[in-house]
Amino acid sequence: GAGVSQTPSNKVTEKGKYVELRCDPISGHTALYWYRQSLGQGPEFLIYFQGTGAADDSGLPNDRFFAVRPEGSVSTLKIQRTERGDSAVYLCASSSHGDGNYEQYFGPGTRLTVT
Amino acid sequence: AQKVTQAQTEISVVEKEDVTLDCVYETRDTTYYLFWYKQPPSGELVFLIRRNSFDEQNEISGRYSWNFQKSTSSFNFTITASQVVDSAVYFCALSEANRNTDKLIFGTGTRLQVFP
C-alpha cells in the first residue's frame, strides 16, 4: 500500500514569508508525528496527533509554528514569519497506534530553505 | 532526562567486514521502547527494529543483529559481512511508554560507509 507522502518535496521561501507543509499518512493510521531534521543531526520531535487532537506539542520551537489535522488524516504544518534558522528537512511519520509499541513510518520529507 | 547517545559519528569499513554501531540511552522510566532506523542517501528513514524494555533477548535478522543490555543501557547494532548497500546513516531512538506521548528521541546518528 501507499506510504506516508509529503508535499512539496522542496520549498524555497524568503525570510518573513508564510509556508505550509502537507503530510498524508498511511491510510487508517491514527497517530501522526512531525519532526525536524537539521544537517548532520537526528530528527527532533515537533508535535504528535492522536486523531484530530494534538496530544503533545511540546517540541514546537515557538508560536510561529502551528499544525492541524482537522479530519484525523491529512496534517498541515504551518510556519509564520519564516526565519533562516527554520531551514531544515521536515519529516512526517504515522503509526497505527500511539503507544510506542508500534513503529513509526516516515515520509520522504520536505526540504525547507529560507533565504 | 531522556537521551540517546551515538558516540560514533562515522565508521568506514571494507565490504565483508563486520561492524557494530553503538547506542547508549538514558531514561527514568521502567517501560520504554528502543528503535533503529536506517537513512540511506535518498533521505527516507527506514524502520529496522523495535525492542521493548522487558525483552532483553538478542535478535537476529539475516545479516543484522541487535544486542540489548539493560545493565549498561545499551542497544547495539551489528551488521555481519557488510555490503556497499549498507552505506547509510543509522539512528538509534527511544520512546517512553509511561507518558501521554510516544515521540521518538533520536541520537545524532552514525554514518556508515562500506567500500568495495
Short mmCIF file of C-alpha atoms in Angstrom, two decimals:
data_model
loop_
_atom_site.label_atom_id
_atom_site.label_comp_id
_atom_site.label_asym_id
_atom_site.label_seq_id
_atom_site.Cartn_x
_atom_site.Cartn_y
_atom_site.Cartn_z
CA GLY A 1 0.00 0.00 0.00
CA ALA A 2 0.93 3.65 -0.18
CA GLY A 3 3.35 5.00 2.37
CA VAL A 4 3.48 8.40 4.01
CA SER A 5 3.60 11.18 1.45
CA GLN A 6 4.68 14.77 1.90
CA THR A 7 4.30 17.79 -0.31
CA PRO A 8 6.09 19.74 -1.53
CA SER A 9 9.37 17.84 -1.62
CA ASN A 10 11.26 21.11 -1.71
CA LYS A 11 10.23 24.59 -0.70
CA VAL A 12 12.29 27.75 -1.03
CA THR A 13 10.89 30.86 0.60
CA GLU A 14 12.06 34.29 1.60
CA LYS A 15 12.60 35.31 5.18
CA GLY A 16 9.39 36.57 6.70
CA LYS A 17 7.05 34.60 4.46
CA TYR A 18 4.41 32.06 5.49
CA VAL A 19 4.67 28.40 4.46
CA GLU A 20 2.50 25.30 4.70
CA LEU A 21 3.82 21.76 4.57
CA ARG A 22 1.45 18.87 3.97
CA CYS A 23 1.52 15.28 5.18
CA ASP A 24 -0.65 12.37 4.02
CA PRO A 25 -0.29 9.48 6.49
CA ILE A 26 -0.75 5.81 5.78
CA SER A 27 -4.46 5.10 5.47
CA GLY A 28 -6.01 4.10 8.78
CA HIS A 29 -3.12 5.31 10.94
CA THR A 30 -4.48 7.27 13.87
CA ALA A 31 -1.17 8.65 15.12
CA LEU A 32 0.76 11.31 13.19
CA TYR A 33 4.04 12.99 14.06
CA TRP A 34 6.10 15.89 12.77
CA TYR A 35 9.86 16.02 13.20
CA ARG A 36 12.54 18.43 12.00
CA GLN A 37 15.98 17.31 10.90
CA SER A 38 18.87 19.71 10.54
CA LEU A 39 22.00 18.81 8.62
CA GLY A 40 24.09 16.23 10.44
CA GLN A 41 21.56 15.77 13.23
CA GLY A 42 18.92 13.26 14.18
CA PRO A 43 15.25 14.13 13.75
CA GLU A 44 13.81 16.32 16.51
CA PHE A 45 10.22 15.92 17.61
CA LEU A 46 7.81 18.77 16.97
CA ILE A 47 4.22 17.59 17.50
CA TYR A 48 2.14 14.44 17.84
CA PHE A 49 -1.51 13.98 16.86
CA GLN A 50 -3.79 11.21 18.02
CA GLY A 51 -6.78 11.51 15.74
CA THR A 52 -7.67 15.16 15.30
CA GLY A 53 -6.15 16.42 18.51
CA ALA A 54 -2.58 17.43 19.27
CA ALA A 55 -1.68 15.09 22.13
CA ASP A 56 1.81 16.56 22.53
CA ASP A 57 3.04 19.82 21.01
CA SER A 58 5.98 20.24 23.38
CA GLY A 59 8.50 20.19 20.54
CA LEU A 60 7.19 23.21 18.65
CA PRO A 61 10.01 25.77 18.99
CA ASN A 62 7.83 28.88 19.28
CA ASP A 63 4.42 30.30 18.41
CA ARG A 64 5.35 30.80 14.77
CA PHE A 65 4.85 27.06 14.33
CA PHE A 66 1.39 25.53 14.25
CA ALA A 67 -0.04 22.26 12.96
CA VAL A 68 -3.53 20.96 12.30
CA ARG A 69 -5.19 17.67 11.45
CA PRO A 70 -8.86 18.62 11.12
CA GLU A 71 -10.26 15.30 9.92
CA GLY A 72 -7.82 12.95 11.57
CA SER A 73 -5.97 12.14 8.38
CA VAL A 74 -4.01 14.78 6.42
CA SER A 75 -1.98 17.20 8.51
CA THR A 76 -0.55 20.61 7.69
CA LEU A 77 2.42 22.18 9.44
CA LYS A 78 2.28 25.96 9.22
CA ILE A 79 5.20 28.30 9.80
CA GLN A 80 4.65 32.04 10.04
CA ARG A 81 7.28 34.77 9.54
CA THR A 82 9.91 32.25 8.49
CA GLU A 83 13.48 32.74 9.63
CA ARG A 84 16.71 31.40 8.13
CA GLY A 85 17.07 29.15 11.16
CA ASP A 86 13.89 27.33 10.13
CA SER A 87 15.74 25.82 7.17
CA ALA A 88 15.71 22.04 7.63
CA VAL A 89 14.05 18.86 6.40
CA TYR A 90 10.60 18.48 7.91
CA LEU A 91 9.62 14.85 8.35
CA CYS A 92 6.19 13.41 8.91
CA ALA A 93 5.53 9.94 10.32
CA SER A 94 2.45 7.89 11.07
CA SER A 95 1.70 4.89 13.23
CA SER A 96 -1.27 2.57 13.59
CA HIS A 97 -1.35 3.27 17.34
CA GLY A 98 0.13 5.91 19.58
CA ASP A 99 1.50 3.90 22.45
CA GLY A 100 5.13 3.44 21.48
CA ASN A 101 4.75 -0.24 20.83
CA TYR A 102 4.27 0.32 17.11
CA GLU A 103 6.81 1.57 14.67
CA GLN A 104 6.52 4.97 13.07
CA TYR A 105 6.69 5.06 9.29
CA PHE A 106 8.34 8.12 7.85
CA GLY A 107 7.68 10.09 4.71
CA PRO A 108 10.39 11.41 2.37
CA GLY A 109 10.35 14.84 4.00
CA THR A 110 10.04 18.42 2.81
CA ARG A 111 13.28 20.32 2.47
CA LEU A 112 12.60 23.91 3.52
CA THR A 113 15.10 26.60 2.61
CA VAL A 114 14.59 30.11 3.91
CA THR A 115 16.66 32.70 2.05
CA ALA B 1 16.03 13.22 31.24
CA GLN B 2 15.69 11.09 28.15
CA LYS B 3 18.71 10.96 25.92
CA VAL B 4 20.22 8.76 23.22
CA THR B 5 23.95 8.84 22.56
CA GLN B 6 25.61 7.51 19.44
CA ALA B 7 29.25 8.25 20.07
CA GLN B 8 30.48 7.03 16.68
CA THR B 9 29.98 9.84 14.19
CA GLU B 10 31.33 7.97 11.19
CA ILE B 11 32.59 4.46 10.52
CA SER B 12 34.29 3.21 7.37
CA VAL B 13 34.73 -0.45 6.57
CA VAL B 14 35.57 -2.60 3.60
CA GLU B 15 32.92 -4.89 2.20
CA LYS B 16 32.50 -8.20 4.07
CA GLU B 17 33.78 -6.77 7.33
CA ASP B 18 31.56 -6.96 10.41
CA VAL B 19 30.67 -3.64 12.02
CA THR B 20 28.95 -2.70 15.28
CA LEU B 21 27.12 0.57 15.83
CA ASP B 22 26.85 1.62 19.45
CA CYS B 23 23.82 3.16 21.16
CA VAL B 24 23.54 4.22 24.79
CA TYR B 25 20.30 5.58 26.21
CA GLU B 26 19.09 7.34 29.35
CA THR B 27 15.57 7.18 30.75
CA ARG B 28 13.86 7.29 34.12
CA ASP B 29 11.04 5.02 33.00
CA THR B 30 10.87 1.29 33.52
CA THR B 31 8.82 0.75 30.37
CA TYR B 32 10.24 2.07 27.15
CA TYR B 33 10.94 1.12 23.56
CA LEU B 34 14.12 1.24 21.54
CA PHE B 35 14.38 1.52 17.78
CA TRP B 36 16.90 1.53 14.99
CA TYR B 37 16.26 3.37 11.73
CA LYS B 38 18.33 3.50 8.54
CA GLN B 39 18.58 6.68 6.46
CA PRO B 40 20.10 5.93 3.05
CA PRO B 41 21.33 8.70 0.76
CA SER B 42 17.80 9.06 -0.62
CA GLY B 43 16.87 10.51 2.78
CA GLU B 44 13.84 8.46 3.80
CA LEU B 45 14.04 6.87 7.25
CA VAL B 46 13.54 3.11 7.13
CA PHE B 47 12.43 1.21 10.23
CA LEU B 48 14.71 -1.71 11.17
CA ILE B 49 13.72 -2.93 14.62
CA ARG B 50 11.73 -2.18 17.78
CA ARG B 51 12.54 -3.65 21.16
CA ASN B 52 10.61 -3.17 24.41
CA SER B 53 12.34 -2.81 27.75
CA PHE B 54 11.09 -6.15 29.08
CA ASP B 55 12.60 -8.19 26.30
CA GLU B 56 16.36 -8.46 26.55
CA GLN B 57 16.71 -11.31 24.12
CA ASN B 58 19.10 -10.59 21.32
CA GLU B 59 17.60 -10.59 17.86
CA ILE B 60 18.98 -11.67 14.53
CA SER B 61 17.52 -10.84 11.14
CA GLY B 62 19.66 -12.01 8.27
CA ARG B 63 22.95 -10.12 8.45
CA TYR B 64 21.61 -7.79 11.14
CA SER B 65 21.70 -8.47 14.87
CA TRP B 66 20.91 -6.41 17.94
CA ASN B 67 22.29 -6.69 21.46
CA PHE B 68 20.11 -5.12 24.17
CA GLN B 69 21.67 -4.86 27.64
CA LYS B 70 19.69 -3.03 30.31
CA SER B 71 22.60 -3.27 32.77
CA THR B 72 24.65 -0.94 30.57
CA SER B 73 21.68 0.90 28.94
CA SER B 74 22.92 -0.11 25.54
CA PHE B 75 21.24 -1.29 22.37
CA ASN B 76 23.98 -2.05 19.86
CA PHE B 77 23.52 -3.00 16.24
CA THR B 78 25.85 -5.33 14.32
CA ILE B 79 25.98 -5.84 10.58
CA THR B 80 27.73 -9.04 9.58
CA ALA B 81 29.53 -9.27 6.24
CA SER B 82 28.76 -5.67 5.36
CA GLN B 83 27.81 -4.70 1.82
CA VAL B 84 28.03 -1.46 -0.12
CA VAL B 85 24.23 -1.16 0.07
CA ASP B 86 24.53 -0.90 3.85
CA SER B 87 26.08 2.55 3.45
CA ALA B 88 23.73 4.95 5.21
CA VAL B 89 23.22 6.93 8.38
CA TYR B 90 21.84 4.78 11.18
CA PHE B 91 19.81 6.25 14.02
CA CYS B 92 19.00 4.77 17.38
CA ALA B 93 15.84 6.12 19.05
CA LEU B 94 13.99 5.87 22.37
CA SER B 95 10.28 6.11 23.12
CA GLU B 96 8.90 6.23 26.66
CA ALA B 97 5.62 4.42 27.19
CA ASN B 98 4.59 5.93 30.52
CA ARG B 99 3.69 9.34 29.21
CA ASN B 100 0.96 10.83 27.05
CA THR B 101 3.21 10.80 24.05
CA ASP B 102 5.26 8.26 22.20
CA LYS B 103 7.56 10.71 20.49
CA LEU B 104 10.88 9.30 19.37
CA ILE B 105 14.05 10.72 20.82
CA PHE B 106 16.83 10.19 18.31
CA GLY B 107 20.57 10.03 18.65
CA THR B 108 22.75 12.06 16.33
CA GLY B 109 23.31 9.07 14.05
CA THR B 110 26.29 7.09 12.83
CA ARG B 111 27.30 7.39 9.20
CA LEU B 112 28.44 4.03 7.87
CA GLN B 113 30.46 3.89 4.69
CA VAL B 114 31.12 0.48 3.18
CA PHE B 115 33.77 0.45 0.48
CA PRO B 116 34.02 -2.26 -2.18
#
